Amino acid sequence: MSKYREYVHTLAQNEGKRRDYNVCQVCGSTVKPEGHHMIQYLYGGAANEENIITLCQKCHKQVHRGNIDIMKF
C-alpha cells in the first residue's frame, strides 16, 4: 500500500469514526472503535467516510468472520 493510500485510508476511517461519535454501529459500544470499509478496496470501495462504518473491535472481528452482515446497517 502506498503512503498516500495509507493516508487516505486513515483519514477516511477517522472521519467515519468522528461522524459516528466513535460508537459501534452494531452494538453501541464505545470501546476500541475501528473504521471498517463497507465495500473493500478490492471490490472498488472508496476511501471516504461514506464507505466507512464504525465498529468496536469485537464486532469488527465478527464482520470479517462473516457472522455480521454490515450491509443491514
mmCIF file of N, CA and C in Angstrom:
data_model
loop_
_atom_site.group_PDB
_atom_site.id
_atom_site.type_symbol
_atom_site.label_atom_id
_atom_site.label_comp_id
_atom_site.label_asym_id
_atom_site.label_seq_id
_atom_site.Cartn_x
_atom_site.Cartn_y
_atom_site.Cartn_z
ATOM 1 N N MET A 1 0.856 -1.171 0.000
ATOM 2 C CA MET A 1 0.000 0.000 0.000
ATOM 3 C C MET A 1 0.903 1.235 0.000
ATOM 4 N N SER A 2 0.629 2.179 -0.870
ATOM 5 C CA SER A 2 1.441 3.394 -0.939
ATOM 6 C C SER A 2 1.175 4.270 0.279
ATOM 7 N N LYS A 3 2.124 5.164 0.570
ATOM 8 C CA LYS A 3 1.947 6.062 1.714
ATOM 9 C C LYS A 3 0.725 6.953 1.527
ATOM 10 N N TYR A 4 0.472 7.401 0.284
ATOM 11 C CA TYR A 4 -0.703 8.234 0.024
ATOM 12 C C TYR A 4 -1.976 7.445 0.300
ATOM 13 N N ARG A 5 -2.022 6.206 -0.166
ATOM 14 C CA ARG A 5 -3.211 5.383 0.046
ATOM 15 C C ARG A 5 -3.417 5.119 1.539
ATOM 16 N N GLU A 6 -2.321 4.863 2.265
ATOM 17 C CA GLU A 6 -2.420 4.673 3.714
ATOM 18 C C GLU A 6 -3.001 5.921 4.364
ATOM 19 N N TYR A 7 -2.533 7.108 3.938
ATOM 20 C CA TYR A 7 -3.009 8.368 4.494
ATOM 21 C C TYR A 7 -4.500 8.548 4.218
ATOM 22 N N VAL A 8 -4.915 8.328 2.991
ATOM 23 C CA VAL A 8 -6.319 8.498 2.606
ATOM 24 C C VAL A 8 -7.191 7.499 3.366
ATOM 25 N N HIS A 9 -6.708 6.282 3.490
ATOM 26 C CA HIS A 9 -7.420 5.231 4.217
ATOM 27 C C HIS A 9 -7.623 5.645 5.680
ATOM 28 N N THR A 10 -6.553 6.092 6.328
ATOM 29 C CA THR A 10 -6.616 6.512 7.728
ATOM 30 C C THR A 10 -7.521 7.722 7.894
ATOM 31 N N LEU A 11 -7.422 8.682 6.992
ATOM 32 C CA LEU A 11 -8.264 9.870 7.043
ATOM 33 C C LEU A 11 -9.743 9.491 6.944
ATOM 34 N N ALA A 12 -10.078 8.612 6.014
ATOM 35 C CA ALA A 12 -11.469 8.176 5.843
ATOM 36 C C ALA A 12 -11.969 7.464 7.094
ATOM 37 N N GLN A 13 -11.145 6.608 7.668
ATOM 38 C CA GLN A 13 -11.551 5.908 8.887
ATOM 39 C C GLN A 13 -11.791 6.892 10.023
ATOM 40 N N ASN A 14 -10.892 7.847 10.183
ATOM 41 C CA ASN A 14 -11.049 8.842 11.246
ATOM 42 C C ASN A 14 -12.298 9.689 11.041
ATOM 43 N N GLU A 15 -12.578 10.080 9.800
ATOM 44 C CA GLU A 15 -13.777 10.872 9.508
ATOM 45 C C GLU A 15 -15.039 10.063 9.800
ATOM 46 N N GLY A 16 -15.036 8.791 9.425
ATOM 47 C CA GLY A 16 -16.187 7.930 9.695
ATOM 48 C C GLY A 16 -16.418 7.735 11.176
ATOM 49 N N LYS A 17 -15.343 7.511 11.923
ATOM 50 C CA LYS A 17 -15.475 7.338 13.377
ATOM 51 C C LYS A 17 -15.966 8.623 14.036
ATOM 52 N N ARG A 18 -15.467 9.761 13.573
ATOM 53 C CA ARG A 18 -15.906 11.046 14.125
ATOM 54 C C ARG A 18 -17.391 11.258 13.829
ATOM 55 N N ARG A 19 -17.819 10.957 12.614
ATOM 56 C CA ARG A 19 -19.225 11.092 12.227
ATOM 57 C C ARG A 19 -20.125 10.250 13.135
ATOM 58 N N ASP A 20 -19.643 9.048 13.472
ATOM 59 C CA ASP A 20 -20.423 8.122 14.297
ATOM 60 C C ASP A 20 -20.167 8.305 15.791
ATOM 61 N N TYR A 21 -19.467 9.372 16.156
ATOM 62 C CA TYR A 21 -19.144 9.663 17.558
ATOM 63 C C TYR A 21 -18.417 8.501 18.238
ATOM 64 N N ASN A 22 -17.616 7.761 17.460
ATOM 65 C CA ASN A 22 -16.847 6.621 17.969
ATOM 66 C C ASN A 22 -17.725 5.555 18.620
ATOM 67 N N VAL A 23 -18.942 5.408 18.122
ATOM 68 C CA VAL A 23 -19.891 4.424 18.642
ATOM 69 C C VAL A 23 -20.053 3.302 17.620
ATOM 70 N N CYS A 24 -19.914 2.063 18.084
ATOM 71 C CA CYS A 24 -20.107 0.908 17.211
ATOM 72 C C CYS A 24 -21.533 0.924 16.679
ATOM 73 N N GLN A 25 -21.678 0.841 15.380
ATOM 74 C CA GLN A 25 -22.987 0.911 14.741
ATOM 75 C C GLN A 25 -23.744 -0.410 14.815
ATOM 76 N N VAL A 26 -23.122 -1.443 15.380
ATOM 77 C CA VAL A 26 -23.787 -2.730 15.564
ATOM 78 C C VAL A 26 -24.298 -2.867 16.993
ATOM 79 N N CYS A 27 -23.407 -2.686 17.977
ATOM 80 C CA CYS A 27 -23.786 -2.961 19.369
ATOM 81 C C CYS A 27 -23.842 -1.731 20.267
ATOM 82 N N GLY A 28 -23.356 -0.576 19.788
ATOM 83 C CA GLY A 28 -23.404 0.654 20.578
ATOM 84 C C GLY A 28 -22.222 0.865 21.506
ATOM 85 N N SER A 29 -21.247 -0.024 21.475
ATOM 86 C CA SER A 29 -20.074 0.102 22.337
ATOM 87 C C SER A 29 -19.209 1.286 21.905
ATOM 88 N N THR A 30 -18.520 1.873 22.880
ATOM 89 C CA THR A 30 -17.551 2.932 22.589
ATOM 90 C C THR A 30 -16.127 2.460 22.886
ATOM 91 N N VAL A 31 -15.968 1.166 23.147
ATOM 92 C CA VAL A 31 -14.663 0.592 23.470
ATOM 93 C C VAL A 31 -13.934 0.211 22.180
ATOM 94 N N LYS A 32 -12.735 0.732 22.011
ATOM 95 C CA LYS A 32 -11.865 0.428 20.865
ATOM 96 C C LYS A 32 -12.578 0.554 19.516
ATOM 97 N N PRO A 33 -13.080 1.750 19.178
ATOM 98 C CA PRO A 33 -13.751 1.919 17.882
ATOM 99 C C PRO A 33 -12.767 1.797 16.719
ATOM 100 N N GLU A 34 -13.222 1.154 15.652
ATOM 101 C CA GLU A 34 -12.417 0.974 14.447
ATOM 102 C C GLU A 34 -13.266 1.323 13.239
ATOM 103 N N GLY A 35 -12.630 1.843 12.207
ATOM 104 C CA GLY A 35 -13.326 2.126 10.959
ATOM 105 C C GLY A 35 -13.238 0.928 10.031
ATOM 106 N N HIS A 36 -14.357 0.522 9.467
ATOM 107 C CA HIS A 36 -14.388 -0.626 8.558
ATOM 108 C C HIS A 36 -14.956 -0.191 7.218
ATOM 109 N N HIS A 37 -14.282 -0.580 6.137
ATOM 110 C CA HIS A 37 -14.796 -0.290 4.794
ATOM 111 C C HIS A 37 -15.982 -1.205 4.509
ATOM 112 N N MET A 38 -17.123 -0.641 4.218
ATOM 113 C CA MET A 38 -18.301 -1.449 3.898
ATOM 114 C C MET A 38 -18.087 -2.185 2.582
ATOM 115 N N ILE A 39 -17.502 -1.498 1.610
ATOM 116 C CA ILE A 39 -17.111 -2.136 0.350
ATOM 117 C C ILE A 39 -15.589 -2.071 0.293
ATOM 118 N N GLN A 40 -14.944 -3.213 0.268
ATOM 119 C CA GLN A 40 -13.489 -3.282 0.306
ATOM 120 C C GLN A 40 -12.861 -2.660 -0.941
ATOM 121 N N TYR A 41 -11.610 -2.167 -0.760
ATOM 122 C CA TYR A 41 -10.843 -1.638 -1.891
ATOM 123 C C TYR A 41 -10.823 -2.635 -3.038
ATOM 124 N N LEU A 42 -10.627 -3.886 -2.691
ATOM 125 C CA LEU A 42 -10.534 -4.959 -3.678
ATOM 126 C C LEU A 42 -11.730 -4.981 -4.621
ATOM 127 N N TYR A 43 -12.883 -4.586 -4.108
ATOM 128 C CA TYR A 43 -14.118 -4.599 -4.899
ATOM 129 C C TYR A 43 -14.549 -3.199 -5.336
ATOM 130 N N GLY A 44 -13.611 -2.258 -5.310
ATOM 131 C CA GLY A 44 -13.884 -0.912 -5.795
ATOM 132 C C GLY A 44 -14.399 0.054 -4.754
ATOM 133 N N GLY A 45 -14.302 -0.315 -3.486
ATOM 134 C CA GLY A 45 -14.761 0.565 -2.408
ATOM 135 C C GLY A 45 -13.909 1.810 -2.297
ATOM 136 N N ALA A 46 -14.543 2.923 -2.076
ATOM 137 C CA ALA A 46 -13.849 4.207 -1.992
ATOM 138 C C ALA A 46 -13.252 4.428 -0.606
ATOM 139 N N ALA A 47 -12.212 5.240 -0.562
ATOM 140 C CA ALA A 47 -11.594 5.647 0.698
ATOM 141 C C ALA A 47 -12.218 6.969 1.116
ATOM 142 N N ASN A 48 -13.489 6.912 1.511
ATOM 143 C CA ASN A 48 -14.167 8.104 2.010
ATOM 144 C C ASN A 48 -15.104 7.706 3.144
ATOM 145 N N GLU A 49 -15.554 8.694 3.901
ATOM 146 C CA GLU A 49 -16.338 8.379 5.093
ATOM 147 C C GLU A 49 -17.680 7.723 4.778
ATOM 148 N N GLU A 50 -18.199 7.910 3.573
ATOM 149 C CA GLU A 50 -19.464 7.274 3.206
ATOM 150 C C GLU A 50 -19.316 5.759 3.104
ATOM 151 N N ASN A 51 -18.094 5.284 2.932
ATOM 152 C CA ASN A 51 -17.831 3.851 2.811
ATOM 153 C C ASN A 51 -17.307 3.256 4.122
ATOM 154 N N ILE A 52 -17.335 4.029 5.185
ATOM 155 C CA ILE A 52 -16.819 3.583 6.481
ATOM 156 C C ILE A 52 -17.962 3.423 7.467
ATOM 157 N N ILE A 53 -17.910 2.339 8.226
ATOM 158 C CA ILE A 53 -18.830 2.135 9.337
ATOM 159 C C ILE A 53 -17.965 1.936 10.576
ATOM 160 N N THR A 54 -18.376 2.527 11.685
ATOM 161 C CA THR A 54 -17.631 2.393 12.926
ATOM 162 C C THR A 54 -18.081 1.131 13.646
ATOM 163 N N LEU A 55 -17.100 0.320 14.010
ATOM 164 C CA LEU A 55 -17.356 -0.930 14.721
ATOM 165 C C LEU A 55 -16.404 -1.035 15.903
ATOM 166 N N CYS A 56 -16.861 -1.655 16.989
ATOM 167 C CA CYS A 56 -15.935 -1.969 18.071
ATOM 168 C C CYS A 56 -15.070 -3.131 17.596
ATOM 169 N N GLN A 57 -13.988 -3.359 18.293
ATOM 170 C CA GLN A 57 -13.061 -4.408 17.874
ATOM 171 C C GLN A 57 -13.755 -5.775 17.810
ATOM 172 N N LYS A 58 -14.618 -6.058 18.775
ATOM 173 C CA LYS A 58 -15.318 -7.350 18.819
ATOM 174 C C LYS A 58 -16.225 -7.529 17.598
ATOM 175 N N CYS A 59 -17.043 -6.526 17.292
ATOM 176 C CA CYS A 59 -17.943 -6.616 16.135
ATOM 177 C C CYS A 59 -17.161 -6.633 14.828
ATOM 178 N N HIS A 60 -16.055 -5.877 14.779
ATOM 179 C CA HIS A 60 -15.227 -5.839 13.572
ATOM 180 C C HIS A 60 -14.718 -7.243 13.242
ATOM 181 N N LYS A 61 -14.261 -7.960 14.260
ATOM 182 C CA LYS A 61 -13.799 -9.337 14.044
ATOM 183 C C LYS A 61 -14.938 -10.215 13.543
ATOM 184 N N GLN A 62 -16.133 -10.027 14.105
ATOM 185 C CA GLN A 62 -17.281 -10.835 13.699
ATOM 186 C C GLN A 62 -17.684 -10.544 12.248
ATOM 187 N N VAL A 63 -17.549 -9.299 11.825
ATOM 188 C CA VAL A 63 -17.838 -8.943 10.428
ATOM 189 C C VAL A 63 -16.881 -9.695 9.506
ATOM 190 N N HIS A 64 -15.592 -9.676 9.839
ATOM 191 C CA HIS A 64 -14.601 -10.345 8.994
ATOM 192 C C HIS A 64 -14.758 -11.864 8.998
ATOM 193 N N ARG A 65 -15.352 -12.393 10.038
ATOM 194 C CA ARG A 65 -15.616 -13.843 10.096
ATOM 195 C C ARG A 65 -16.909 -14.211 9.377
ATOM 196 N N GLY A 66 -17.664 -13.200 8.961
ATOM 197 C CA GLY A 66 -18.912 -13.452 8.242
ATOM 198 C C GLY A 66 -20.113 -13.660 9.136
ATOM 199 N N ASN A 67 -19.977 -13.346 10.429
ATOM 200 C CA ASN A 67 -21.071 -13.547 11.376
ATOM 201 C C ASN A 67 -22.013 -12.352 11.486
ATOM 202 N N ILE A 68 -21.600 -11.198 10.981
ATOM 203 C CA ILE A 68 -22.431 -9.988 10.995
ATOM 204 C C ILE A 68 -22.438 -9.415 9.585
ATOM 205 N N ASP A 69 -23.625 -9.118 9.075
ATOM 206 C CA ASP A 69 -23.775 -8.503 7.752
ATOM 207 C C ASP A 69 -23.952 -7.001 7.941
ATOM 208 N N ILE A 70 -22.881 -6.245 7.709
ATOM 209 C CA ILE A 70 -22.942 -4.799 7.934
ATOM 210 C C ILE A 70 -23.785 -4.068 6.904
ATOM 211 N N MET A 71 -24.094 -4.710 5.808
ATOM 212 C CA MET A 71 -24.905 -4.041 4.790
ATOM 213 C C MET A 71 -26.335 -3.821 5.290
ATOM 214 N N LYS A 72 -26.691 -4.416 6.414
ATOM 215 C CA LYS A 72 -28.012 -4.211 7.012
ATOM 216 C C LYS A 72 -28.063 -2.924 7.830
ATOM 217 N N PHE A 73 -26.897 -2.330 8.100
ATOM 218 C CA PHE A 73 -26.841 -1.149 8.968
ATOM 219 C C PHE A 73 -26.740 0.119 8.168
#
